[in-house]
CSV table of C-alpha atoms in Angstrom, one decimal:
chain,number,residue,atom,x,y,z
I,28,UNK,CA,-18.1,5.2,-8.4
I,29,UNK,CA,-19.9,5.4,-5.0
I,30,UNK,CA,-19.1,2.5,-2.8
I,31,UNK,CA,-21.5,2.7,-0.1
I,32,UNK,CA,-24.5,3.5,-2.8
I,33,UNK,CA,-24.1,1.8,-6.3
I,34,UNK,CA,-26.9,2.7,-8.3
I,35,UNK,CA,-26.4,1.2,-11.9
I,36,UNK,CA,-26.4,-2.9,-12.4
I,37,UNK,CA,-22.7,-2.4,-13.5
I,38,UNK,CA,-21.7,-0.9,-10.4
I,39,UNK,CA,-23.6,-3.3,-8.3
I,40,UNK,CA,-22.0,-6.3,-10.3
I,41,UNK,CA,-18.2,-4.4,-10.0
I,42,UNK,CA,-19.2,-4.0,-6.2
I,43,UNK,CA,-20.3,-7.4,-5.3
I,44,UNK,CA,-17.2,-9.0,-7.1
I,45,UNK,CA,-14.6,-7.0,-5.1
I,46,UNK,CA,-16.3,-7.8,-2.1
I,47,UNK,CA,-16.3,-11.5,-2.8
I,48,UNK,CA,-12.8,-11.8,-4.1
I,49,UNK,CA,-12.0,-10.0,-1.0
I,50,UNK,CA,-13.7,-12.5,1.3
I,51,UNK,CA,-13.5,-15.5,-0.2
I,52,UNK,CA,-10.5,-15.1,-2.9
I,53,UNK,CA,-11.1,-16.1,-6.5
I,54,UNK,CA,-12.8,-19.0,-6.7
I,55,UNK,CA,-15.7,-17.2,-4.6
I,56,UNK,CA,-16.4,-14.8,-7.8
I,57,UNK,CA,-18.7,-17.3,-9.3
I,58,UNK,CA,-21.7,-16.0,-11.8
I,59,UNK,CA,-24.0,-17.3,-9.1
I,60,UNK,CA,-22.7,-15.7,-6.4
I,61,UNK,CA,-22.0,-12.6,-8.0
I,62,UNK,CA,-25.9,-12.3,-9.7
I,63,UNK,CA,-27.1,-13.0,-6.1
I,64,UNK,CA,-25.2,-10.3,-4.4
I,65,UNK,CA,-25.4,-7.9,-7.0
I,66,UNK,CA,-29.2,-8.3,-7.5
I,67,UNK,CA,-28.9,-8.6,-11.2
I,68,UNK,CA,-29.4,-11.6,-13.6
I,69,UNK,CA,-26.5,-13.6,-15.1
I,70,UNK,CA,-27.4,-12.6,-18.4
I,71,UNK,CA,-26.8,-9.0,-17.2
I,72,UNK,CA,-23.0,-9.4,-16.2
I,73,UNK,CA,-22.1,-11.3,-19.4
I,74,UNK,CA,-23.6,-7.8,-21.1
I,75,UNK,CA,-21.8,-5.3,-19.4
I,76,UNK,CA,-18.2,-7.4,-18.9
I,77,UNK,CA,-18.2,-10.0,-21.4
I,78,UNK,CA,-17.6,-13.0,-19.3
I,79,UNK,CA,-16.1,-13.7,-15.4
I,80,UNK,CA,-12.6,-13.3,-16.8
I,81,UNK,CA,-13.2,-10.1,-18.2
I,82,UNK,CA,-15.3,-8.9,-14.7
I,83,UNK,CA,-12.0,-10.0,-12.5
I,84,UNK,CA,-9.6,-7.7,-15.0
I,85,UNK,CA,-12.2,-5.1,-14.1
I,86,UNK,CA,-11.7,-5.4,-10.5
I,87,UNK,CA,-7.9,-5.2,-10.7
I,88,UNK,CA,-8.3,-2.4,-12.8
I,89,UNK,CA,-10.3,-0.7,-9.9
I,90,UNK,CA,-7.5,-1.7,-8.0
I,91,UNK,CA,-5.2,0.2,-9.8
I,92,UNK,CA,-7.6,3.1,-9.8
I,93,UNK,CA,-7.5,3.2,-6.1
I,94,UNK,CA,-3.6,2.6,-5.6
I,95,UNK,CA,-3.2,5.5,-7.8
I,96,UNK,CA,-5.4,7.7,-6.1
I,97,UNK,CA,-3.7,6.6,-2.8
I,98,UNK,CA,-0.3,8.1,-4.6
I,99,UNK,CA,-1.5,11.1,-5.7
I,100,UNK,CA,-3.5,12.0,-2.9
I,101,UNK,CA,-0.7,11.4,-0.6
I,102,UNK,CA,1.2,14.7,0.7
I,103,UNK,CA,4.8,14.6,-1.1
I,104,UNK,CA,8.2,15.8,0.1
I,105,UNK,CA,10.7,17.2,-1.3
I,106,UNK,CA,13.6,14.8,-1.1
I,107,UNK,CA,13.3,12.2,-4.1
I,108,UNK,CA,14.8,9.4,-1.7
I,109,UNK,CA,12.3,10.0,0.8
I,110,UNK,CA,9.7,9.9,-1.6
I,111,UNK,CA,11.0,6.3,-3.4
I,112,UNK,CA,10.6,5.2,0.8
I,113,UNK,CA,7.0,6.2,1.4
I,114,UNK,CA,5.7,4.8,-2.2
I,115,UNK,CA,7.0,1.6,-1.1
I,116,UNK,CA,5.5,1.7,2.5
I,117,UNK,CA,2.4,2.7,0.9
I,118,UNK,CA,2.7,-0.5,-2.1
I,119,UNK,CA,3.0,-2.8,1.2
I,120,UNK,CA,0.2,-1.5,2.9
I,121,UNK,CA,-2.2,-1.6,0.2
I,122,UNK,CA,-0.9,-5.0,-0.6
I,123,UNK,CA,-1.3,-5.9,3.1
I,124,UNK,CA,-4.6,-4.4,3.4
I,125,UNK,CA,-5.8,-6.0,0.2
I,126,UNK,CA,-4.4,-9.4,-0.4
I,127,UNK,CA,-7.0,-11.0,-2.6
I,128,UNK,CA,-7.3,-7.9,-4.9
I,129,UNK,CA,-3.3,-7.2,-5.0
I,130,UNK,CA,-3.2,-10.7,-5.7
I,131,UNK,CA,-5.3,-10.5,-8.8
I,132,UNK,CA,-3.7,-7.4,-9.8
I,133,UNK,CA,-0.2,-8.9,-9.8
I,134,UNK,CA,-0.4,-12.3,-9.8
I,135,UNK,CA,-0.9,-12.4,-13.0
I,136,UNK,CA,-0.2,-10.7,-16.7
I,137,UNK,CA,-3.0,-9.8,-19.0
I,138,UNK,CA,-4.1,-8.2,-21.6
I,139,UNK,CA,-6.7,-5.3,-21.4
I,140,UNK,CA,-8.4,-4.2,-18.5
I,141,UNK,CA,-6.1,-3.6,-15.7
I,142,UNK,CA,-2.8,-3.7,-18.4
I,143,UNK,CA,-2.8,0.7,-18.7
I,144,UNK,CA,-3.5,1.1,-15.2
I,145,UNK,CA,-0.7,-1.6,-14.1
I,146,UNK,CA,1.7,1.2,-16.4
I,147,UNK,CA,0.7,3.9,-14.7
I,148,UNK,CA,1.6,2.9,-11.6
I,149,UNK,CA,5.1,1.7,-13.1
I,150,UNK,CA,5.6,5.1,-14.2
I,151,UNK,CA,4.6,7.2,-11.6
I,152,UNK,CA,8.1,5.0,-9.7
I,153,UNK,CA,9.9,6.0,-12.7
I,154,UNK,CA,8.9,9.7,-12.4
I,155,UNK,CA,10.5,9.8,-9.0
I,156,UNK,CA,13.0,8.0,-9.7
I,157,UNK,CA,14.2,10.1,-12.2
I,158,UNK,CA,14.3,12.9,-9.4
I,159,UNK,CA,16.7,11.0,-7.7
I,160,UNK,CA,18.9,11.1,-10.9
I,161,UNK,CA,18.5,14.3,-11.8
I,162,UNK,CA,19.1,15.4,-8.2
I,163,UNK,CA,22.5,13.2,-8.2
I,164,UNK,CA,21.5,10.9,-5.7
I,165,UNK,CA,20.8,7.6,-8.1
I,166,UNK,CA,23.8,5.3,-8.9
I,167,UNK,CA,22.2,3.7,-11.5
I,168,UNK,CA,20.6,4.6,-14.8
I,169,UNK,CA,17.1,4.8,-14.0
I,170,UNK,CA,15.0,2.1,-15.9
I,171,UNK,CA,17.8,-0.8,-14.1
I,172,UNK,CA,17.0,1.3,-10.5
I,173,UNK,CA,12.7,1.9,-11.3
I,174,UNK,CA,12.9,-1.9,-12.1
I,175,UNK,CA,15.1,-2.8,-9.7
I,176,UNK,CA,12.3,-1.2,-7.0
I,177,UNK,CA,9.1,-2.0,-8.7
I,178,UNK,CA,9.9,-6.0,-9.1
I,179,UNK,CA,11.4,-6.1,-5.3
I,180,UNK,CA,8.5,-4.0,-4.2
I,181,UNK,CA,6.2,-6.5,-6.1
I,182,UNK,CA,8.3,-9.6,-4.9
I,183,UNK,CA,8.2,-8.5,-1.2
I,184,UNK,CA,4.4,-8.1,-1.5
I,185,UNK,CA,3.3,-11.0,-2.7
I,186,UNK,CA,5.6,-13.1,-0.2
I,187,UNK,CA,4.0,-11.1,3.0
I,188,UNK,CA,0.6,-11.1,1.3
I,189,UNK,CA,0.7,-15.6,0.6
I,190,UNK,CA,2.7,-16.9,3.6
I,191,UNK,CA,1.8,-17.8,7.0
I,192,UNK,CA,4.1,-15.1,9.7
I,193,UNK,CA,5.2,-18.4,11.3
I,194,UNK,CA,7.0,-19.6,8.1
I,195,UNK,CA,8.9,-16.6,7.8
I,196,UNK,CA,10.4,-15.9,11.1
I,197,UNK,CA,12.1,-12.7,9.3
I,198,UNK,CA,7.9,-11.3,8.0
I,199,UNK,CA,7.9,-8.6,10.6
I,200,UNK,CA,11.2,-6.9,8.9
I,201,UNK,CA,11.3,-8.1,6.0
I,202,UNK,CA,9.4,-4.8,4.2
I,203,UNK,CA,11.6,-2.1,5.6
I,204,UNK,CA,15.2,-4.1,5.4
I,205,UNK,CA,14.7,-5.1,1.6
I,206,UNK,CA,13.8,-1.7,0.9
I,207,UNK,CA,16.7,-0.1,2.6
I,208,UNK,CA,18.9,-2.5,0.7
I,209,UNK,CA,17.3,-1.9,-2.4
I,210,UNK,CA,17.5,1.8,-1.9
I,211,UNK,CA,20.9,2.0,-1.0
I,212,UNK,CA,22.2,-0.2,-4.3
I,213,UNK,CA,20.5,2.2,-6.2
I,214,UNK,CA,20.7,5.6,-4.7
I,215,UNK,CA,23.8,7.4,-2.9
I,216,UNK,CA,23.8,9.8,0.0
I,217,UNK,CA,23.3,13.5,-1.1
I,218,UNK,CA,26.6,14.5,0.7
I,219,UNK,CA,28.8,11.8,-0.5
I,220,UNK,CA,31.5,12.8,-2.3
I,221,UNK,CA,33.5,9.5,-3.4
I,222,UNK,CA,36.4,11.2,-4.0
I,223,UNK,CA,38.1,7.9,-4.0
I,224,UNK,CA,36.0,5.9,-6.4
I,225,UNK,CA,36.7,8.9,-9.7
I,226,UNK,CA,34.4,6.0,-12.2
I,227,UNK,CA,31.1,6.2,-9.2
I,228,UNK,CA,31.1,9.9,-9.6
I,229,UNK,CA,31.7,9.9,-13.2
I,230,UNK,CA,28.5,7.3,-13.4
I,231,UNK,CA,26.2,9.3,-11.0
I,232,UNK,CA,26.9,12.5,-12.9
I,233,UNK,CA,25.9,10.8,-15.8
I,234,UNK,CA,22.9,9.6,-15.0
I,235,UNK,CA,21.6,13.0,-13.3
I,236,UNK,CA,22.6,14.6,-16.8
I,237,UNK,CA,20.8,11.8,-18.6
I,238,UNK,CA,17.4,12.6,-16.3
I,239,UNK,CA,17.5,16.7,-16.8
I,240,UNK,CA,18.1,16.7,-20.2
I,241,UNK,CA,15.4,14.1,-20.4
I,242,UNK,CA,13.2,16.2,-18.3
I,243,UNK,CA,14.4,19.4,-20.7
I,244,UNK,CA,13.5,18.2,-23.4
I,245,UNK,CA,16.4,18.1,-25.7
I,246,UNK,CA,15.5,21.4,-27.1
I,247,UNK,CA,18.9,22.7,-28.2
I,248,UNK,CA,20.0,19.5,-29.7
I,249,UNK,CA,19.0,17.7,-33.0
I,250,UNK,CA,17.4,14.6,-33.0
I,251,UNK,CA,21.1,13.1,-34.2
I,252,UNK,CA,23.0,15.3,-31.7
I,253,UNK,CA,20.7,13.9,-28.8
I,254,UNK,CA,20.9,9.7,-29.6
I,255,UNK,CA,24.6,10.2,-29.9
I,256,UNK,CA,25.0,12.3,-26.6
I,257,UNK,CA,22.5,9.9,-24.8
I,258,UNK,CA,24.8,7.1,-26.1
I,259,UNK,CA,27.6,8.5,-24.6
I,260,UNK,CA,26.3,9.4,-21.4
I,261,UNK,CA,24.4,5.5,-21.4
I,262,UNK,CA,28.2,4.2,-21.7
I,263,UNK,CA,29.6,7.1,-18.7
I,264,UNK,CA,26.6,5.9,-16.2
I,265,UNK,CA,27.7,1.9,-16.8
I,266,UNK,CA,31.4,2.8,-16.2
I,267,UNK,CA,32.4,1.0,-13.2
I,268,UNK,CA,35.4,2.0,-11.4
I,269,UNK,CA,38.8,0.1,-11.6
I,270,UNK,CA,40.1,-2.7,-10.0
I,271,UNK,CA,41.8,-1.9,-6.8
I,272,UNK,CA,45.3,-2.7,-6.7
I,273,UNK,CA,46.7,-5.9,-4.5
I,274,UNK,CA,48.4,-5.9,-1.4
I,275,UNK,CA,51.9,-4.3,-1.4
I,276,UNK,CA,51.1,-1.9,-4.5
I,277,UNK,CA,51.4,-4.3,-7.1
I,278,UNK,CA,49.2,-3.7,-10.3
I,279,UNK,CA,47.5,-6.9,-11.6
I,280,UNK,CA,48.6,-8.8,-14.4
């Protein structure tokens, strides 16, 4: 859709809503307001979106639509890591740079409009997250470390996005340390070599066999031969290592 030059009433209607939710947050998408500055009657946006409700899901849709094309139209390296750190600067910056429209798109679950697009964006974080894993750099299984990310990312949004800077003396920061916390819970170095935690490696080369066969296909094992093998695997990547023994070498009772 052209933003500068909407020619159909839907467009105009879908234009003038954004750009009142983004001026005057939600409670300035009114029928009247949005019939005025879209030029139309309010007869006509109750036959191309139903009702208001349906109008707003439209607009986080669009949202959606434009985060995504942000993603994919970014340039992409080739270190899986790397790439889980720019998707997040690039989630706070939209968020930043549209708080009323983030806010709709987030702030709330619903059903159609908006819902697909909202999973897209979920799975593109879980596509590159499963890099990590099948690169050996993720030291958990990959739905517990993509939701790990995307509900942080979300929280830390939402939090820059609805309170005053002066409230949060920590606002300035608060983006890039919770993401380099996140990251490093749920991603190890690629030269570590914990040699001294046997159960960590065990775990992490788990989960990277998990993600290629995944990304494989399976094609050499029956559908019985895969669930079991993915169950075994599921239990290696949630092996945790043992308990260290006390002071003085004694073991624990």
């Amino acid at each position: 859709m052209s933003r500068d030059a909407p020619r159909s009433p839907r467009d105009r209607i879908l234009v003038a809503a954004t750009r009142l939710l983004a001026e005057g947050g939600r409670d300035a998408v009114t029928t009247r307001a949005v019939s005025a500055a879209a030029n139309v009657q309010a007869q006509t946006i109750y036959r191309h979106f139903g009702d208001m409700r349906s109008l707003l899901q439209t607009v986080a849709a669009d949202g959606f639509q434009r985060f995504l094309t942000a993603k994919t139209r970014r340039e992409h390296g080739t270190d899986p890591v790397g790439e889980l750190r720019a998707g997040w600067d690039l989630h706070i910056e939209f968020a930043e740079a549209n708080p009323a429209i983030y806010t709709l798109m987030y702030g709330e679950r619903r059903p159609g409009p908006g819902a697909d697009e909202s999973t897209q964006v979920y799975e593109v974080l879980r596509g590159i997250v499963e890099q990590a894993a099948a690169a050996g750099r993720l030291a958990l299984p990959v739905d517990v470390a993509a939701a790990m990310i995307y509900a942080t990312g979300i929280g830390v949004a939402m939090t820059l996005i609805t309170t005053d800077p002066t409230d949060l003396p920590a606002a300035q920061s608060l983006s890039a340390t919770t993401r380099d916390a996140v990251l490093g819970a749920v991603t190890v170095d690629a030269l570590e070599q914990p040699a001294d935690h046997a159960a960590d490696d065990v775990a992490r080369h788990a989960i990277a066999l998990q993600a290629l066969l995944v990304a494989d296909g399976n094609e050499d094992l029956g559908p019985a031969e895969a669930a079991l093998f993915g169950q075994w695997l599921g239990v290696l990547a949630r092996r945790e290592a043992p308990a260290a023994n006390p002071p003085g070498g004694a073991s624990p009772d």
